[in-house]
Amino acid sequence: MGVGGNETTMTDLLDTDAPRATDRLADPLWWRDAVIYEVYPRSFADGNGDGTGDLAGVRQRLPYLADLGVDAVWFTPWYASPLADGGYDVADYRTIHPDFGTLEDAEALIADALALGIRTIVDVVPNHVSREHEWFRAALAAGPGSAERERFWFRPGDAAPTHWESNFGGETWTRLPDGDWYLHLFDAAQPDLNWAHPDVRREHEEVLRFWLDRGVAGVRIDSAALLVKDPALPEVPAHPRPGEHPNTDRDELHTIYRGWRSVTDAYTGAPGAVDGTRAGTTPAPGTRALVGEIWLEDTDRFTAYLRPDELHTAFNFDFMSRPWNARDLRDSITTTLAAHAPVGAPATWVLSNHDVTRPVTRYGRSASGFSFAAKRFGTPTDLALGTRRARAAALLTAALPGALYVYQGDELGLPEVEDLPLDALQDPMHRRSGGVDPGRDGCRVPIPWVGTEPPYGFSSDARGAVAADPAPTWLPQPADWAPYTVAAQERDPRSMLALYRDAIRLRRELLHHDESFAWLPSDDDVLAFRRGTLVCVVNTGDRPVPLPDHHDVLLASADTSDGTLPSDAAAWLAPEPNPTTQQRN
Ligand code: NOJ
């Protein structure tokens, strides 16, 4: 199919793929092993030529996502917002940011995606709102001691109430001219809500219903372990015991998420449940899922959020933080699967997202595990090495049991853009670090679709044709990205895009709803495991290793024609004859 959006129409796809779409949507357990594609709307595709991605652009590109084979799309916040933190500063959950479109566009997008068998997951940011949110504006206007301020963390005093450090670096309290301080675990533009206040709880459950009523199949919960604070506001202990940290992983959070689970369970089609959605929108059948953004080192505390009456899944950041070596990766996989088993929740596998360094850049570094603290300008990388490893990592994660997340552009092997002009950088992490941390803009550069120079077809007109005279993209794209465009990669059967498409299709054919997993004996530098009728082998060492006995090579990240698996490569093998599969590499 074409990438211009006008060569394959929605009608063509519906004609050819209608049974597939219906089958997929009938599956209430879709979330246990879904492939979920993360769209950062500002940077995915622009449907009106203004250089900023929008919902019209996503609608035009839905056939691309259907071809990739994803089950669901998670949209980072698309709501009204000053964009002080890329939309994670929500001013109004019931309005779409005008740069991205309208509520009608969102409803149409959700419905179009469902028609292709693709579910929608929205992002909810319960820890904080924008300074422009009506509650915060009311709190500012009402003044110290007012009831309006009780929805947030306002405190009087000459000094900040605590020395907590912001997740973006720097202080967590900002003083107003009227003398009160307010708490913000992120930027000052993102005041923290007080979750002990009944309005805060009620409003968020209403927001969930607002979007579930519009047919969304899931909700990604931002900063899910931070909502509750110790009202005594103590300092952070040097070594907090479990549940003792004053602003992270507090036990009261579990009650909140049990409440949220009751909300989503009411949409599952169970007896007595609310069935479907508002009149005029398309229902998303099956379970509505909650996925938590939870950064916790303690795996038992982490999986406590995944008990059967709480969240369905949570992002597994441990794997992403590990360096590229078999020992670390094996340990992460083993620990993750063991921690999830007792609560019956599936694991998730995440190579990156809109907050972290792109995998091909990260895996080309000598320190190849991700860490926010280590991000610095000028850290060298070997992109050829990183790309080989990212290809292998794609096959490794796609073979593991659980849900798989793919961040837009990783399927194209896009590198982190590390030479953005300083005056183009927008991320508060960069500003708040005093310019030491390059921030997260480098993984948010607009996607290249077609052509040989910027903006690489990023902007289209209303008919889906490449825009004739588009505005510059909101972040500039590199001049050497022509080989990374979707169009270029569609012509190349060995491209990263081809590898991702093959892996997602084969994963569905061979592993759908198969949660089995068994390690196989291997060298120290090699990972080998069996999943149903598939064996996955990954060589992280620096020399080729013989492939284990097999009947077929189903898919490989590098050439295996001499019977060996090269360094930094992965292969999917069929150990026994399987009439439905054939070799691809
Ligand atoms: C996590 C989000 O992924 C990130 O982009 C955001 O800056 C913080 N939460 C604060 O909302």
XYZ file of C-alpha atoms and ligand atoms in Angstrom:
596
model
C 0.000 0.000 0.000
C 1.047 3.580 -0.420
C 2.043 5.985 2.269
C 0.411 9.035 0.758
C -2.843 7.989 2.379
C -4.657 8.304 -0.946
C -3.490 5.149 -2.675
C -5.212 2.676 -0.375
C -8.536 3.904 0.869
C -10.329 2.962 4.057
C -12.976 1.267 1.934
C -10.365 -0.985 0.288
C -9.137 -2.039 3.678
C -12.552 -2.634 5.104
C -13.426 -4.765 2.089
C -10.341 -6.930 2.419
C -9.893 -7.016 6.189
C -13.414 -6.882 7.535
C -13.469 -10.426 9.015
C -10.111 -9.862 10.680
C -11.305 -6.622 12.263
C -14.449 -8.221 13.632
C -12.588 -11.233 15.029
C -10.098 -9.068 16.810
C -12.718 -6.933 18.469
C -14.610 -9.940 19.763
C -11.721 -10.907 22.017
C -12.221 -9.746 25.628
C -8.682 -10.784 26.593
C -7.042 -8.729 23.829
C -5.007 -6.745 26.360
C -3.083 -9.796 27.594
C -0.912 -10.041 24.485
C -1.831 -7.047 22.357
C 0.668 -5.150 20.239
C 0.067 -1.557 21.292
C 1.477 1.266 19.183
C 2.171 4.563 20.914
C 1.219 7.655 18.938
C 2.607 11.022 20.012
C -0.019 13.047 18.102
C 2.107 16.152 17.632
C 4.683 14.154 15.689
C 2.890 11.293 13.927
C 1.237 12.881 10.878
C -0.085 16.326 10.007
C -3.411 16.477 8.174
C -3.665 20.239 7.630
C -0.201 21.386 6.565
C 0.654 23.445 9.647
C 3.703 21.359 10.604
C 2.111 19.926 13.760
C 0.688 16.413 13.832
C -3.045 16.085 14.372
C -5.944 13.650 14.498
C -6.790 14.168 10.821
C -3.245 13.053 10.040
C -3.627 9.933 12.176
C -6.926 9.088 10.454
C -5.201 9.267 7.074
C -2.469 6.940 8.251
C -4.654 4.297 9.903
C -4.092 1.908 6.974
C -0.368 2.057 7.786
C -1.102 0.954 11.351
C -3.419 -1.799 10.113
C -0.660 -3.029 7.798
C 1.790 -3.019 10.668
C -0.667 -5.314 12.429
C -1.114 -3.502 15.730
C -4.066 -4.301 17.982
C -4.374 -0.942 19.697
C -3.063 2.595 19.593
C -2.211 4.529 22.735
C -2.428 8.266 22.195
C -0.389 10.482 24.493
C -2.557 13.392 25.721
C -4.530 15.081 22.955
C -6.497 17.407 25.218
C -6.623 21.188 25.583
C -3.303 22.177 27.137
C -0.691 24.942 27.065
C 1.758 22.134 26.097
C 4.165 23.119 28.857
C 4.975 19.390 29.084
C 3.883 18.144 25.679
C 0.246 17.834 26.801
C 0.923 16.162 30.170
C -0.388 19.439 31.533
C -4.088 18.980 30.847
C -6.342 22.044 30.939
C -9.552 20.239 29.936
C -10.064 16.494 29.408
C -13.279 16.987 27.475
C -11.791 19.200 24.774
C -9.223 18.269 22.133
C -6.274 20.629 21.702
C -7.206 22.878 18.742
C -3.855 22.092 17.080
C -4.878 18.424 17.047
C -8.556 18.768 16.044
C -11.960 18.535 17.685
C -13.888 16.081 19.814
C -15.728 15.019 16.655
C -12.347 14.231 15.048
C -11.435 12.074 18.049
C -14.743 10.215 17.867
C -14.315 9.666 14.137
C -10.743 8.476 14.669
C -11.796 5.993 17.360
C -14.549 4.673 15.074
C -12.316 4.448 11.975
C -9.671 2.602 13.961
C -12.231 0.143 15.315
C -13.419 -0.519 11.780
C -9.872 -1.705 11.069
C -9.767 -3.830 14.224
C -7.632 -1.310 16.118
C -8.604 -0.264 19.616
C -7.859 3.133 21.132
C -6.191 3.797 24.468
C -6.281 7.329 25.877
C -3.875 8.850 28.367
C -5.137 10.182 31.700
C -2.865 12.279 33.910
C -4.293 12.082 37.421
C -1.332 13.306 39.451
C -1.531 16.877 38.211
C -3.315 19.290 35.903
C -2.262 22.374 33.989
C -2.046 25.734 35.676
C -4.698 26.651 33.087
C -7.164 24.047 34.390
C -10.344 25.692 35.702
C -9.810 24.258 39.197
C -6.370 25.794 39.502
C -7.528 29.113 38.113
C -10.361 29.087 40.649
C -7.901 28.225 43.423
C -5.657 31.133 42.475
C -8.586 33.530 42.352
C -10.107 32.353 45.649
C -6.924 32.949 47.629
C -5.243 31.414 50.700
C -7.355 29.263 52.983
C -10.169 28.860 50.414
C -12.045 25.641 49.709
C -10.875 25.883 46.062
C -7.273 25.464 47.208
C -8.080 22.172 48.967
C -8.152 20.342 45.646
C -4.385 20.978 45.419
C -1.464 21.122 47.838
C -1.281 24.728 48.983
C 0.655 25.599 52.127
C 1.484 28.930 53.788
C 4.908 29.699 55.253
C 8.179 31.487 54.739
C 9.961 28.423 53.407
C 8.937 25.616 51.077
C 7.221 22.878 53.128
C 9.649 20.135 51.997
C 12.887 19.649 50.107
C 11.434 17.040 47.769
C 13.094 16.999 44.370
C 11.032 17.336 41.192
C 11.027 14.439 38.734
C 12.211 17.033 36.239
C 14.952 18.252 38.580
C 14.815 21.271 40.868
C 12.263 22.248 43.473
C 8.715 20.900 43.893
C 7.144 23.982 45.478
C 6.426 27.347 43.867
C 5.466 30.409 45.878
C 2.641 32.679 44.803
C 2.580 36.448 45.337
C -0.116 35.890 48.012
C 2.408 33.915 50.098
C 1.076 30.362 49.572
C 3.267 27.614 48.138
C 1.861 24.944 45.812
C 3.250 21.480 45.140
C 4.290 20.179 41.724
C 6.214 16.913 41.438
C 6.973 17.890 37.832
C 7.066 21.410 36.376
C 5.575 24.480 38.070
C 3.058 24.471 35.189
C 1.704 21.133 36.533
C 0.203 21.600 40.031
C -0.364 18.319 41.900
C -3.916 17.359 42.819
C -4.957 16.390 46.333
C -6.330 12.860 46.036
C -7.838 12.996 49.512
C -10.388 15.438 48.089
C -13.668 13.827 46.940
C -13.975 16.128 43.892
C -10.657 14.823 42.572
C -11.762 11.200 42.797
C -15.211 11.852 41.367
C -13.925 13.940 38.481
C -11.411 11.322 37.364
C -13.979 8.550 37.369
C -16.175 10.857 35.252
C -13.283 11.470 32.865
C -12.829 7.709 32.491
C -16.520 7.325 31.670
C -16.398 10.253 29.260
C -13.802 8.462 27.131
C -15.094 4.928 27.655
C -18.469 6.198 26.447
C -16.722 7.314 23.272
C -15.521 3.803 22.520
C -12.010 3.755 23.902
C -10.794 0.346 24.971
C -8.251 1.383 27.522
C -6.667 4.075 29.614
C -2.963 4.636 30.177
C -2.480 6.141 33.629
C 0.301 8.698 33.819
C 2.629 8.718 36.851
C 0.296 6.175 38.389
C 2.311 5.620 41.589
C 2.551 9.296 42.572
C -1.010 10.478 43.204
C -1.196 10.053 46.976
C 0.977 12.053 49.360
C 1.581 11.742 53.069
C -0.491 14.682 54.402
C 2.145 15.355 57.065
C 4.576 16.216 54.232
C 7.706 14.698 55.786
C 11.066 14.724 53.994
C 11.962 11.675 51.902
C 13.819 9.205 54.160
C 17.267 8.127 52.978
C 16.071 4.528 52.624
C 12.257 4.504 52.707
C 10.666 1.207 53.731
C 7.910 -0.079 51.418
C 4.949 2.310 51.596
C 6.919 4.884 53.585
C 7.893 7.237 50.763
C 5.867 10.456 51.200
C 4.925 10.838 47.533
C 5.462 7.506 45.779
C 3.745 4.104 45.966
C 1.532 4.916 48.964
C -0.788 2.123 50.018
C -3.915 4.273 49.577
C -3.390 4.165 45.799
C -4.782 0.650 45.667
C -8.194 1.842 46.814
C -8.230 4.434 44.039
C -7.433 1.855 41.370
C -10.003 -0.591 42.706
C -12.510 2.192 42.110
C -11.217 2.692 38.571
C -11.414 -1.036 37.919
C -15.093 -0.997 38.897
C -15.612 1.740 36.335
C -13.946 -0.198 33.499
C -15.526 -3.505 34.542
C -18.935 -1.915 34.096
C -18.111 -1.744 30.369
C -17.068 -5.351 29.826
C -20.388 -6.702 28.692
C -20.799 -8.660 31.935
C -24.395 -9.117 33.151
C -25.780 -5.801 34.262
C -22.932 -3.912 32.652
C -23.242 -0.701 30.735
C -23.152 -1.936 27.183
C -21.293 -0.044 24.513
C -21.118 3.641 24.056
C -23.017 6.818 23.381
C -25.457 6.676 20.523
C -23.726 7.475 17.259
C -20.290 6.173 18.197
C -18.922 2.714 17.636
C -18.664 0.458 20.679
C -15.391 -1.219 21.549
C -16.433 -4.711 22.576
C -14.563 -6.611 25.228
C -12.669 -5.622 28.269
C -11.643 -2.037 28.778
C -8.131 -2.146 30.155
C -6.134 0.019 32.549
C -2.371 0.287 32.065
C -0.259 2.011 34.676
C 2.883 4.011 34.140
C 4.649 2.724 37.248
C 8.359 3.194 37.864
C 9.171 1.036 40.910
C 12.224 -1.082 41.536
C 10.517 -3.386 44.029
C 8.844 -5.958 41.782
C 6.403 -7.129 44.460
C 5.257 -3.579 45.122
C 4.972 -3.160 41.330
C 2.833 -6.220 40.728
C 0.608 -5.407 43.730
C -1.014 -2.872 41.364
C -1.870 -5.744 39.009
C -3.985 -7.777 41.401
C -7.205 -8.985 39.750
C -9.316 -6.079 41.015
C -6.793 -3.332 40.168
C -4.962 -2.431 36.940
C -4.835 -4.861 34.032
C -1.195 -4.219 33.177
C 1.679 -1.793 33.830
C 4.754 -0.786 31.868
C 7.762 -2.945 32.600
C 10.559 -0.377 32.668
C 13.074 -2.756 34.200
C 13.757 -4.380 30.831
C 14.307 -0.986 29.175
C 16.794 0.048 31.810
C 18.980 -3.035 31.268
C 22.149 -2.956 29.165
C 22.494 -5.145 26.088
C 23.957 -8.329 27.507
C 22.417 -11.745 27.922
C 22.931 -11.878 31.689
C 21.004 -8.672 32.375
C 18.273 -9.380 29.867
C 17.828 -12.943 31.122
C 17.602 -11.687 34.677
C 15.025 -9.043 33.757
C 12.865 -11.540 31.852
C 13.018 -14.144 34.615
C 12.291 -11.645 37.377
C 9.466 -10.029 35.438
C 7.692 -13.272 34.607
C 8.111 -14.614 38.142
C 6.724 -11.412 39.672
C 3.659 -11.337 37.416
C 2.719 -15.004 37.766
C 1.239 -14.864 41.297
C -1.179 -12.045 40.418
C -2.141 -13.609 37.081
C -1.318 -10.431 35.138
C 0.553 -10.459 31.835
C 3.936 -8.764 31.599
C 4.534 -5.894 29.189
C 7.631 -5.349 27.027
C 8.702 -1.817 26.270
C 11.829 -0.844 24.326
C 11.155 2.871 24.454
C 8.541 5.618 24.572
C 8.276 9.387 24.150
C 10.388 9.934 27.290
C 13.487 7.875 26.565
C 16.397 7.635 24.135
C 15.562 5.821 20.891
C 16.746 2.166 20.983
C 19.111 2.340 17.990
C 20.966 5.200 19.675
C 20.872 3.722 23.160
C 22.022 0.254 22.128
C 24.960 1.788 20.236
C 26.352 3.321 23.422
C 28.811 1.764 25.827
C 26.198 2.256 28.598
C 23.250 0.718 26.718
C 20.654 0.593 29.501
C 18.339 3.588 29.775
C 18.676 6.022 32.659
C 17.272 9.555 32.889
C 20.141 10.607 35.134
C 22.770 9.624 32.564
C 21.403 11.686 29.663
C 24.036 14.151 28.479
C 24.836 15.988 25.254
C 27.636 14.467 23.224
C 27.438 10.868 24.475
C 28.951 8.844 21.620
C 27.010 6.114 19.872
C 27.592 3.601 17.075
C 24.326 3.654 15.106
C 25.183 0.599 12.995
C 25.789 -1.448 16.143
C 22.727 0.041 17.841
C 20.560 -0.770 14.842
C 21.694 -4.410 14.788
C 20.878 -4.703 18.474
C 17.557 -2.870 18.135
C 16.542 -5.328 15.388
C 17.447 -8.228 17.668
C 15.658 -6.580 20.599
C 12.527 -6.200 18.454
C 12.466 -9.961 17.839
C 13.295 -10.712 21.467
C 10.501 -8.572 22.920
C 7.964 -9.657 20.284
C 8.618 -13.280 21.251
C 8.064 -12.821 24.982
C 4.723 -13.588 26.639
C 2.600 -10.539 27.425
C 1.727 -7.258 25.754
C 4.160 -5.476 23.444
C 4.499 -1.692 23.156
C 5.970 -0.078 20.045
C 6.735 3.645 20.130
C 6.103 5.417 16.824
C 9.234 5.491 14.704
C 10.964 2.587 16.440
C 9.532 0.365 13.705
C 11.482 2.600 11.287
C 14.671 2.396 13.341
C 14.735 6.168 13.817
C 17.726 7.362 15.820
C 17.512 9.915 18.609
C 17.986 13.374 17.074
C 20.843 14.728 19.142
C 21.664 17.898 17.261
C 18.383 19.777 17.428
C 19.011 23.528 17.574
C 18.989 24.579 21.224
C 16.307 27.166 20.561
C 14.025 24.444 19.187
C 14.090 22.395 22.400
C 10.798 22.506 24.282
C 11.097 19.881 26.990
C 11.024 21.208 30.571
C 13.524 18.483 31.541
C 16.113 20.290 29.447
C 15.280 23.731 30.848
C 15.038 22.605 34.463
C 18.384 20.822 34.309
C 20.030 24.136 33.493
C 20.681 22.838 29.967
C 22.729 19.821 31.121
C 20.109 17.206 30.188
C 19.295 17.317 26.457
C 15.687 16.482 27.335
C 13.224 14.329 25.440
C 12.684 16.271 22.205
C 15.166 14.069 20.351
C 12.764 11.106 20.342
C 9.763 13.285 19.435
C 10.840 14.497 16.004
C 8.079 14.217 13.352
C 7.885 10.905 11.492
C 9.315 10.745 7.930
C 6.772 9.204 5.557
C 7.960 9.720 1.988
C 10.418 11.710 -0.129
C 14.019 12.776 0.026
C 14.005 15.909 2.154
C 12.204 17.395 5.171
C 9.340 17.296 5.899
C 9.307 13.854 4.206
C 5.563 13.871 3.584
C 4.776 14.592 7.239
C 2.101 17.082 6.178
C -0.853 16.181 3.980
C -3.801 18.070 2.597
C -7.397 17.250 3.420
C -7.495 14.546 0.715
C -4.458 12.797 2.153
C -2.065 13.889 -0.605
C 1.349 15.226 0.399
C 0.843 18.936 1.171
C 2.174 21.245 -1.528
C 3.606 23.990 0.668
C 3.589 22.857 4.289
C 4.788 24.901 7.256
C 8.087 23.737 8.828
C 7.606 20.861 11.254
C 7.344 21.868 14.933
C 10.694 20.174 15.578
C 13.082 20.110 12.603
C 13.823 16.744 10.999
C 17.379 15.741 10.046
C 18.454 16.246 6.432
C 19.631 12.621 6.158
C 16.379 10.832 7.009
C 15.385 9.842 3.438
C 16.410 6.179 4.034
C 14.198 6.078 7.136
C 10.953 7.053 5.396
C 8.093 4.588 5.378
C 8.100 4.677 1.565
C 11.800 3.794 1.346
C 11.458 0.978 3.874
C 8.401 -0.474 2.156
C 10.599 -1.041 -0.910
C 13.223 -2.911 1.127
C 12.392 -6.396 2.445
C 15.338 -6.143 4.871
C 14.248 -2.857 6.410
C 13.373 -2.386 10.063
C 9.769 -1.817 9.008
C 9.671 -5.132 7.144
C 11.110 -6.881 10.209
C 8.468 -5.368 12.493
C 5.627 -6.234 10.104
C 6.808 -9.824 9.790
C 7.357 -10.177 13.522
C 3.929 -8.819 14.457
C 2.183 -11.020 11.890
C 4.072 -14.173 12.891
C 3.595 -13.442 16.574
C -0.120 -13.388 15.995
C -0.076 -16.537 13.880
C 2.075 -18.573 16.260
C 1.796 -17.080 19.730
C -1.679 -15.591 20.052
C -2.898 -16.162 23.611
C -0.054 -18.607 24.243
C 1.471 -17.690 27.594
C 3.949 -20.569 27.767
C 7.643 -19.832 28.249
C 10.674 -22.054 28.883
C 14.373 -21.216 28.851
C 16.540 -23.513 26.754
C 20.187 -24.308 27.528
C 22.564 -21.831 25.860
C 25.976 -20.167 26.062
C 26.287 -17.340 28.576
C 26.114 -14.696 25.839
C 23.036 -16.230 24.273
C 19.366 -16.194 25.222
C 17.308 -19.130 24.013
C 13.739 -19.916 24.936
C 10.776 -21.838 23.652
C 7.292 -20.415 23.215
C 4.794 -22.939 21.903
C 5.902 -23.871 18.406
C 8.605 -21.222 18.278
C 12.173 -20.999 19.566
C 13.756 -17.558 19.945
C 17.555 -17.279 20.034
C 19.428 -14.024 20.694
C 23.204 -13.693 20.457
C 24.512 -10.736 22.491
C 28.143 -11.928 22.244
C 30.812 -10.640 19.900
C 31.116 -13.689 17.633
C 28.669 -15.864 15.678
C 27.180 -18.935 17.366
C 25.762 -22.039 15.675
C 21.976 -22.038 15.490
C 20.430 -24.763 17.637
C 18.837 -27.700 15.808
C 15.753 -26.541 13.968
C 13.494 -27.274 11.060
C 13.051 -23.709 9.716
C 14.343 -20.217 10.301
C 11.061 -18.316 10.443
C 12.466 -14.841 10.845
C 15.877 -13.393 11.647
C 17.275 -9.954 12.319
C 20.434 -10.738 10.303
C 21.681 -13.226 7.728
C 21.707 -16.778 9.107
C 22.232 -18.579 5.797
C 25.530 -20.144 6.950
C 23.783 -21.816 9.882
C 25.135 -19.387 12.463
C 23.566 -16.498 14.335
C 25.786 -13.406 14.023
C 26.785 -11.205 16.935
C 23.927 -8.931 18.125
C 21.270 -10.798 16.205
C 18.117 -12.788 16.917
C 16.270 -15.551 15.105
C 12.903 -17.213 15.412
C 13.143 -20.910 14.661
C 10.560 -23.592 14.068
C 11.945 -26.617 15.919
C 9.513 -28.943 14.145
C 7.911 -28.852 10.719
C 4.967 -26.480 10.635
C 2.900 -26.447 7.461
C 1.592 -22.917 8.009
C 4.938 -21.130 8.187
C 7.784 -20.466 5.803
C 11.230 -18.966 5.982
C 11.726 -15.190 5.956
C 14.819 -13.194 6.760
C 5.168 10.577 32.338
C 4.997 10.975 30.899
O 5.297 9.883 30.072
C 5.914 12.145 30.680
O 6.011 12.496 29.321
C 5.448 13.299 31.521
O 6.365 14.370 31.390
C 5.350 12.916 33.003
N 4.729 11.639 33.200
C 4.553 13.957 33.760
O 3.205 13.920 33.380
